[in-house]
Short mmCIF file of C-alpha atoms and ligand atoms in Angstrom, two decimals:
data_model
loop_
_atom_site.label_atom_id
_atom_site.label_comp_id
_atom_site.label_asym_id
_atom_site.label_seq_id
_atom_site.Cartn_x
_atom_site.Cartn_y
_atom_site.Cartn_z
CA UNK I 229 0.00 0.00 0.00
CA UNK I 230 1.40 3.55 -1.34
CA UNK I 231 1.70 5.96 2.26
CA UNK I 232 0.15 8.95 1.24
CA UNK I 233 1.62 11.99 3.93
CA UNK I 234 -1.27 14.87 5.06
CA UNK I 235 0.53 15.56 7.82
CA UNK I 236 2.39 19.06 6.58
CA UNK I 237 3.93 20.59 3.99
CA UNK I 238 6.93 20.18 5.93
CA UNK I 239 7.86 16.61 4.87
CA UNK I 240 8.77 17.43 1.02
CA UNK I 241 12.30 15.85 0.37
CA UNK I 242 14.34 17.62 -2.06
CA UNK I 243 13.49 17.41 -5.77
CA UNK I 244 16.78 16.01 -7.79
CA UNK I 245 17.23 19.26 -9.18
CA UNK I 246 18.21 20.43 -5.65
CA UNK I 247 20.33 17.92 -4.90
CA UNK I 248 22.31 17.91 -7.81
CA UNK I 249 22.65 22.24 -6.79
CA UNK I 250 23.54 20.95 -3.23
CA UNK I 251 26.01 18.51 -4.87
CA UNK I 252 27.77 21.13 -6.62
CA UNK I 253 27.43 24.63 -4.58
CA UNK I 254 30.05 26.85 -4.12
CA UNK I 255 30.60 27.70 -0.24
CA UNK I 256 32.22 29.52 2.26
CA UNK I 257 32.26 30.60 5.89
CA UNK I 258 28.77 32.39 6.00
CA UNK I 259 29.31 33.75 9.31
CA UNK I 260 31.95 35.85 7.79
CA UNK I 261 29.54 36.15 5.09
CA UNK I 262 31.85 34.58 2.59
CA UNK I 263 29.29 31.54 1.51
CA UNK I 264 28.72 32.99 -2.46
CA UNK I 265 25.36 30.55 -2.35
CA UNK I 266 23.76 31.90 0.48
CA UNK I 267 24.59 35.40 -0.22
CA UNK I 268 22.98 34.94 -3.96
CA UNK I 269 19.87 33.07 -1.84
CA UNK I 270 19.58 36.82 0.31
CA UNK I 271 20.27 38.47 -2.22
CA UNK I 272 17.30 37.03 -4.49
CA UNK I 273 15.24 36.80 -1.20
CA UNK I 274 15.24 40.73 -0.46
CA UNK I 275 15.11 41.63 -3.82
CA UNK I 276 11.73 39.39 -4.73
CA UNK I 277 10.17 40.80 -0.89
CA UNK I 278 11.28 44.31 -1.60
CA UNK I 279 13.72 44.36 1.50
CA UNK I 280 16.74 46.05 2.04
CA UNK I 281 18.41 42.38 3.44
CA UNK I 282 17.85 38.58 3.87
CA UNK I 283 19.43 36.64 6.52
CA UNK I 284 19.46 32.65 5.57
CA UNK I 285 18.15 30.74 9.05
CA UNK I 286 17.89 27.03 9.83
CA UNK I 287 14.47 26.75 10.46
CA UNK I 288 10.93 29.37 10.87
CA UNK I 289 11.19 28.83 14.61
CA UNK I 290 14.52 31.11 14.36
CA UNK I 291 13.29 33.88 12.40
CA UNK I 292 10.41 34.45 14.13
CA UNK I 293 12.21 34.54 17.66
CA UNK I 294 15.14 36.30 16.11
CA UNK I 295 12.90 39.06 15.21
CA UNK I 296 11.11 39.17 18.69
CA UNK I 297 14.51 39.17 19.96
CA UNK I 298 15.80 42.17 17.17
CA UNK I 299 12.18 44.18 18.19
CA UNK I 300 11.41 43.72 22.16
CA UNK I 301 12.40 44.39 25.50
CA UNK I 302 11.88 41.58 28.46
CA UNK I 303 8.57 42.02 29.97
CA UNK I 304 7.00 43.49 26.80
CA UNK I 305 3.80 42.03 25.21
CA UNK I 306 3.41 40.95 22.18
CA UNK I 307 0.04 41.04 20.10
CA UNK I 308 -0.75 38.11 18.34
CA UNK I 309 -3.29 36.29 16.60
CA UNK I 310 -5.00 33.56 18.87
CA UNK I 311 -4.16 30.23 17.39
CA UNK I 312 -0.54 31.75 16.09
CA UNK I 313 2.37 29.78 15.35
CA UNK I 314 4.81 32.20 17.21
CA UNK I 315 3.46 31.14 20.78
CA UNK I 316 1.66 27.55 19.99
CA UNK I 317 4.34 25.85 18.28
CA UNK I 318 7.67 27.42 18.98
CA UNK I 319 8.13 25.53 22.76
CA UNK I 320 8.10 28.35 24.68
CA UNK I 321 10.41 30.80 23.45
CA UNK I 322 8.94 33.83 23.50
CA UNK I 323 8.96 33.46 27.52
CA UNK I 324 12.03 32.07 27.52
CA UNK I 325 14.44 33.84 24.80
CA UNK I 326 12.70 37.46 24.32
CA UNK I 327 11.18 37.20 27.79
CA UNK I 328 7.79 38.87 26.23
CA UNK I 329 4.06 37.94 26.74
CA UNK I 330 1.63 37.23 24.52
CA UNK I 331 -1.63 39.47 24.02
CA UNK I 332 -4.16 37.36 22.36
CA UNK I 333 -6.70 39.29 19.82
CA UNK I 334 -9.28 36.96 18.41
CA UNK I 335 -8.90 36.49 14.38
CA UNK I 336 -11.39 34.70 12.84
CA UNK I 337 -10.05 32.77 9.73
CA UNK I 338 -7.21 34.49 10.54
CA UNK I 339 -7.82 38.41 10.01
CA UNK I 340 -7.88 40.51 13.20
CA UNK I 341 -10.37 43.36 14.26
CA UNK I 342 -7.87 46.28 14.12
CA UNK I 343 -9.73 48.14 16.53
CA UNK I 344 -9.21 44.86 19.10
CA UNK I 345 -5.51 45.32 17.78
CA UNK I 346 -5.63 49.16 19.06
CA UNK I 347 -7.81 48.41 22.11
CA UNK I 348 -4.46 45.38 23.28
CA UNK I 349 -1.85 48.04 23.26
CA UNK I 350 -0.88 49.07 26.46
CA UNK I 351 1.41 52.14 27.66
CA UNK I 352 0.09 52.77 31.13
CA UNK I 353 1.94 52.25 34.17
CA UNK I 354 -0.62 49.32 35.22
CA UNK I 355 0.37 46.94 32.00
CA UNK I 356 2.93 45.23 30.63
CA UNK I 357 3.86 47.43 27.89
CA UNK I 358 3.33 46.32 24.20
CA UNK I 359 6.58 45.96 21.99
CA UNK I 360 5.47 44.09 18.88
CA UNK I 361 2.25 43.66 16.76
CA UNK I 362 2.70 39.85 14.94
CA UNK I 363 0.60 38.63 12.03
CA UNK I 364 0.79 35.33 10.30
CA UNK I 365 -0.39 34.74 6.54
CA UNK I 366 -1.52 32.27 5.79
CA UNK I 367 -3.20 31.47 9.23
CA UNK I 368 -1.60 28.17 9.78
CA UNK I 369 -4.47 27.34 13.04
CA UNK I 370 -7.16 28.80 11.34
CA UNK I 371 -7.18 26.73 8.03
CA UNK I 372 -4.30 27.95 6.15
CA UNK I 373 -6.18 30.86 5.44
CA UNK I 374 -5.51 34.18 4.04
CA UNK I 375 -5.43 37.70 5.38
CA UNK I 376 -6.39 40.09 3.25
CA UNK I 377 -3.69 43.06 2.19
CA UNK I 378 -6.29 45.32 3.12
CA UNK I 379 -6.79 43.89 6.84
CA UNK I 380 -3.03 44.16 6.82
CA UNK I 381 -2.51 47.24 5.85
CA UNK I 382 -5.29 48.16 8.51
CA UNK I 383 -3.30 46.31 11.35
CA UNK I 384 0.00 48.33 10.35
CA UNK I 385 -2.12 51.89 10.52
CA UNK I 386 -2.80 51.03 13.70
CA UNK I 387 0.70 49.88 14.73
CA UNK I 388 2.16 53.37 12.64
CA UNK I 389 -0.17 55.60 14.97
CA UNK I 390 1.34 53.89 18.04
CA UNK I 391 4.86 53.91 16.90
CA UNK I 392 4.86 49.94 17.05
CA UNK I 393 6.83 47.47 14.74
CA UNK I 394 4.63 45.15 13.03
CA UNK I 395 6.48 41.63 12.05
CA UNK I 396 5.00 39.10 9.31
CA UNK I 397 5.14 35.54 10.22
CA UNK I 398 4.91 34.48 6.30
CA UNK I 399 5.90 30.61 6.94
CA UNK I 400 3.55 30.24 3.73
CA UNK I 401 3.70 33.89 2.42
CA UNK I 402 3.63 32.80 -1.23
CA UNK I 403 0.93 30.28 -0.33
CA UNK I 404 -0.82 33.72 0.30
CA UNK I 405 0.48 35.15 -2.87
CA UNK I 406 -0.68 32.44 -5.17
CA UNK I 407 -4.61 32.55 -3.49
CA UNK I 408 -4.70 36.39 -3.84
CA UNK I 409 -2.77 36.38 -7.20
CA UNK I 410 0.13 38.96 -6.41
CA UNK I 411 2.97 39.01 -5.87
CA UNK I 412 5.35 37.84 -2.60
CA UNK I 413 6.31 41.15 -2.02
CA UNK I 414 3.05 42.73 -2.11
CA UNK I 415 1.95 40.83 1.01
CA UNK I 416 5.31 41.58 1.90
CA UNK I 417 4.53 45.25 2.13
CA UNK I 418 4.12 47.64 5.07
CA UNK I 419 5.46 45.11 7.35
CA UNK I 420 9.39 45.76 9.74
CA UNK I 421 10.37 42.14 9.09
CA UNK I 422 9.15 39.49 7.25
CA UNK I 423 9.79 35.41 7.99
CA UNK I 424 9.48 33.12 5.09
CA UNK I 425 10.07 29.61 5.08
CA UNK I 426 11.41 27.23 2.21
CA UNK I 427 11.26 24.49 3.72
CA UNK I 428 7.35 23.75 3.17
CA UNK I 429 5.39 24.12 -0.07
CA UNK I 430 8.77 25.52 -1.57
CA UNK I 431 10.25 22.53 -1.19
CA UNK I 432 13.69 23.05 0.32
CA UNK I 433 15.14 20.37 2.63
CA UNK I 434 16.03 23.08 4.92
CA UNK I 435 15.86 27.18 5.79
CA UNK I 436 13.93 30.15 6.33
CA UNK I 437 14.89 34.03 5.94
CA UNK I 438 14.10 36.97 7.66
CA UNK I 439 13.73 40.11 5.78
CA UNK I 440 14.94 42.96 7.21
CA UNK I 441 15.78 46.77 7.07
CA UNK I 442 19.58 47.66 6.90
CA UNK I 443 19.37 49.40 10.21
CA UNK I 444 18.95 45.62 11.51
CA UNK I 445 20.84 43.03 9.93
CA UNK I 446 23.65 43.17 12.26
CA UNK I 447 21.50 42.56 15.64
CA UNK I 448 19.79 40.26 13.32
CA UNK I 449 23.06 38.63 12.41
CA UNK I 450 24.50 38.38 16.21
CA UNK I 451 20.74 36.79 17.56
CA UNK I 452 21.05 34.51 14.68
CA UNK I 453 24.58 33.43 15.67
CA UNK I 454 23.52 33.39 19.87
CA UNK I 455 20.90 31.02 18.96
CA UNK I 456 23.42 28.51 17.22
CA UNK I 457 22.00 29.85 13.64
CA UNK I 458 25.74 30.36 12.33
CA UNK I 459 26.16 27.61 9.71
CA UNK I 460 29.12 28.03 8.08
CA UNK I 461 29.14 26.38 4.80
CA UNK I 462 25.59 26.77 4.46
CA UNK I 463 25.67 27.16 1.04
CA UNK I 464 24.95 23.34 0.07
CA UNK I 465 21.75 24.31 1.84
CA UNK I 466 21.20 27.34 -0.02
CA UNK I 467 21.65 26.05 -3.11
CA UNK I 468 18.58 24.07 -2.81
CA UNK I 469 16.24 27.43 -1.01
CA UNK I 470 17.62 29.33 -4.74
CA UNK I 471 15.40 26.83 -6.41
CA UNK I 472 12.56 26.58 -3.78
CA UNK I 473 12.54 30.09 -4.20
CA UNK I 474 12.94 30.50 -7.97
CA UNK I 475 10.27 27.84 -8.57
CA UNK I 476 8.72 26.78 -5.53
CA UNK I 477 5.43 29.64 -5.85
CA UNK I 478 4.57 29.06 -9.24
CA UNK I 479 3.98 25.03 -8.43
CA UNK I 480 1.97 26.00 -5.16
CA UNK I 481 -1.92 26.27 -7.24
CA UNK I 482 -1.81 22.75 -7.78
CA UNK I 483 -1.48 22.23 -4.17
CA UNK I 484 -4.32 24.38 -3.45
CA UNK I 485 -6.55 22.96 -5.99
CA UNK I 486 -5.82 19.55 -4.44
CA UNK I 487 -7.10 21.06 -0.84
CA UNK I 488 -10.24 21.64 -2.67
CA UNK I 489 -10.71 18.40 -4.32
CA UNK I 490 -10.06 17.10 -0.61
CA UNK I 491 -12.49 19.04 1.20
CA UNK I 492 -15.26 18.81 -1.13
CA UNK I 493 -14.68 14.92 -0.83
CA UNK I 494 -14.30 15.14 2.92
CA UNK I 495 -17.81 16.72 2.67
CA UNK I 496 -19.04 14.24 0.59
CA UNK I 497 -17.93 11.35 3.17
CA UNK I 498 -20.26 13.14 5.68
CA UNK I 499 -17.18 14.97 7.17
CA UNK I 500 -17.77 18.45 8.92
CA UNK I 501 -15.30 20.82 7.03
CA UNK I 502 -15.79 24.42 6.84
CA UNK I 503 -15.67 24.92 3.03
CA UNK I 504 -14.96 29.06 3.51
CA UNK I 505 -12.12 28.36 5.65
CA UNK I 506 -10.05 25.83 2.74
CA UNK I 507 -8.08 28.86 1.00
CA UNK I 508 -5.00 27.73 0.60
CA UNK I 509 -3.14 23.91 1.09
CA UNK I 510 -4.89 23.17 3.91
CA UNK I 511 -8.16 21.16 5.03
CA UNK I 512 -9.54 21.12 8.64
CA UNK I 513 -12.42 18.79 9.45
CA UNK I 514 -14.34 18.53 12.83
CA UNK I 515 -14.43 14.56 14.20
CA UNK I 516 -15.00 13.80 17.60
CA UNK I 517 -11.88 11.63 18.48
CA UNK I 518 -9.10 13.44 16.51
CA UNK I 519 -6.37 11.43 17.72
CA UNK I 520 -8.45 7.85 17.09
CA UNK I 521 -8.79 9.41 13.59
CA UNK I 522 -5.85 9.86 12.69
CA UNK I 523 -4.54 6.47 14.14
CA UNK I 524 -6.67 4.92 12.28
CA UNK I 525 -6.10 6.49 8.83
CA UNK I 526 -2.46 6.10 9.76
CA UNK I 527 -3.38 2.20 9.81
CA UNK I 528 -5.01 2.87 6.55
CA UNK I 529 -2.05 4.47 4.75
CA UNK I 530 -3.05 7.90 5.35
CA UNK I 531 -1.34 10.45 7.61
CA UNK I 532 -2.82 13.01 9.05
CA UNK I 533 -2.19 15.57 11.91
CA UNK I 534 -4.56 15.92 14.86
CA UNK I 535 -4.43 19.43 15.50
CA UNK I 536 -7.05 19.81 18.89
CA UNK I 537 -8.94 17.28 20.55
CA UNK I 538 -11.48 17.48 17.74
CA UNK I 539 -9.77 18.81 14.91
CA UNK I 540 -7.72 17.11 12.12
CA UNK I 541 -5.82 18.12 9.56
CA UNK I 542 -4.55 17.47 6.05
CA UNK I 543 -1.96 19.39 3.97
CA UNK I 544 -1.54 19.17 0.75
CA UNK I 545 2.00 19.60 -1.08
CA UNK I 546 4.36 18.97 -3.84
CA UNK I 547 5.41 15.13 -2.99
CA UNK I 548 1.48 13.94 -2.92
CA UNK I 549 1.16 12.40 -6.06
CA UNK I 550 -1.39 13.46 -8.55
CA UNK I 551 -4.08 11.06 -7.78
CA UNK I 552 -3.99 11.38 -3.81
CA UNK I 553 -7.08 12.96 -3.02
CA UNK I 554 -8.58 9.75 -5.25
CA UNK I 555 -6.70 7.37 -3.59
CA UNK I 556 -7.03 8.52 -0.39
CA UNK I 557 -10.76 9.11 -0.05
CA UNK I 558 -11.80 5.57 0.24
CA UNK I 559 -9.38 5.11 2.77
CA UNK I 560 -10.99 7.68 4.79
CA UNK I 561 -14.58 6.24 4.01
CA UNK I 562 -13.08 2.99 5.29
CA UNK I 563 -12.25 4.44 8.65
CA UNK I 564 -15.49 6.24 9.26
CA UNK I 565 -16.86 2.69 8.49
N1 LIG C 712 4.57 24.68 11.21
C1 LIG C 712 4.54 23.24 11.32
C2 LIG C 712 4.29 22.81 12.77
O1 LIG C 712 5.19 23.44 13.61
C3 LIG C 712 2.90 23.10 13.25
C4 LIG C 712 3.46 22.69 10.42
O2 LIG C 712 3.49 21.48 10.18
O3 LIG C 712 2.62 23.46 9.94
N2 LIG C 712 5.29 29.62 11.23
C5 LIG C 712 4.27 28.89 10.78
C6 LIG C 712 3.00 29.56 10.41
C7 LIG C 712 4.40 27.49 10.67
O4 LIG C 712 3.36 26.79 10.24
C8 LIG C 712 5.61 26.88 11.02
C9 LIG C 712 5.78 25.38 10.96
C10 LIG C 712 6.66 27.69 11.49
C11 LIG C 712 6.46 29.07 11.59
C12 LIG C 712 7.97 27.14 11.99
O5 LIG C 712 8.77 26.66 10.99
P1 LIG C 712 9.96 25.62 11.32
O6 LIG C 712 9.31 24.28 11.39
O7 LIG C 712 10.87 25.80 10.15
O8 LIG C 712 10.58 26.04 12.61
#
């Protein structure tokens, strides 16, 4: 029986393409900044997000921390999305590296009420003082789903009049692109820093970036290197996030167009999925035992994340073949039985 992997976009290998670009990159010490590959990848990276810099990171977890790091104090708050990546999945670390709270506004399929964004910030001498407004697009948590440049662009108004940074967790940023049809840097736009990550729908084996204005890159460059982020010959990583990046967005609508065949067949099995909420390479569905579920699709050859006590979910990528959805949909109808 052929495994078919829903659990993330995470678990693409590298095409053969990459690894014959790993096989032959040119490197050098990156933390002198002498790695040619990974100084074309920041290069190509700021230039497509309309940054001044790049700085090449092992993993999303880093960039996001590095830039709560590069824009806090300890004992700040942060503002974030409920649900966000930055404080569910990252064990921790904005307690324990920045030393900053979270402030949770509510964001239904991921867009936030800007005026709940301006009611959260605090400057009084009763609260914990706000530092950092954080967005995420897509909404990993709340289906993979899209915030709107306008909703944005309101969140950063908001941020301008209080003199607050505003950072971009875009983990899937050209997932974003793709479903509004623009370009990367135009959800880019208006933001202090930007995280993208290669590593998922892109493809890459490995890496994220943080875009960043000049004025940072250096405090940027020393977090990066405190939190063991100084690779060295990174390039034969690199050379592979040059092609995620290069070719990586343009593959991403068949991904998303294979969410939608999903869900629509989820729906047809009888499964609760909230149709307005599939945007992007991602399908939620409702069941009442997710963690049953998914062991027993796993049995069946399908894997699947549970993602809350009732709450699956599938991810479509590049490495699912062509006939998944069909192949895995009577697997599912088996398990519901
Ligand atoms: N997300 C992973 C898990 O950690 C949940 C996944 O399978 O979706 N931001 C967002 C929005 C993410 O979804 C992720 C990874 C990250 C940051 C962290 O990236 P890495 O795994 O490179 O540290």
């Amino acid at each position: 029986m052929r495994v078919l992997d829903f659990r993330s976009d995470t678990v693409t290998r590298p095409s053969p393409a990459m690894r014959r670009a790993m096989a032959g990159a040119e490197v050098g010490d990156d933390v002198y900044r002498e790695d040619p590959t990974v100084n074309r990848l920041e290069a190509l990276a700021a230039e497509m997000l309309g940054f001044d810099r790049a700085v090449y990171m092992p993993s999303g977890t880093m960039t996001n921390q590095v830039a709560l790091l590069a824009h806090t104090r300890r004992g700040q708050e942060v503002i974030v999305t409920r649900g966000a990546h930055i404080y569910e999945f990252e064990p921790g670390a904005m307690a324990n590296l920045a030393g900053v709270s979270p402030r949770f506004v509510s964001a239904p399929y991921g867009v936030p009420d800007p005026e709940e964004v301006r009611f959260a910030i605090h400057d009084s001498p009763h609260q914990a003082p706000t530092g950092l407004i954080a967005l995420e697009n897509t909404h990993n948590t709340a289906g993979g789903t899209v915030v709107p440049l306008e909703a944005q662009r309101a969140v950063q108004e908001v941020a301008r009049e209080a003199g607050l940074p505003v950072h971009l967790d875009g983990a899937r940023l050209f997932n974003a692109a793709v479903a509004l049809g623009v370009e990367g840097r135009e959800v880019a736009a208006g933001f202090d820093t930007v995280s993208i990550c290669l590593s998922k729908g892109l493809g890459a084996p490995v890496g994220s970036l943080l875009l960043v204005p000049a004025e940072l890159e250096s405090e940027v460059r020393r977090y990066r290197k405190m939190l063991g982020g100084g690779m060295r010959q990174a390039g034969v990583l690199a050379a592979a996030g040059l092609i995620a990046l290069q070719e990586g967005p343009a593959a991403l609508a068949r991904d998303h167009a294979m969410a939608r065949e999903l869900a629509g067949g989820l729906v047809d099995l009888g499964l609760d999925v909230d149709l307005r909420s599939v945007q992007t390479n991602m399908v939620f569905a409702a069941v009442p035992d997710a963690r049953r579920f998914a062991a027993d699709l796993a049995a069946a050859g399908v894997l699947i994340n549970a993602l809350g006590p009732a709450r699956v979910r599938f991810v479509t990528h590049r490495d699912l073949p062509d006939d998944a959805v069909t192949e895995a949909l009577p697997r599912v109808e088996h398990v519901l039985g």
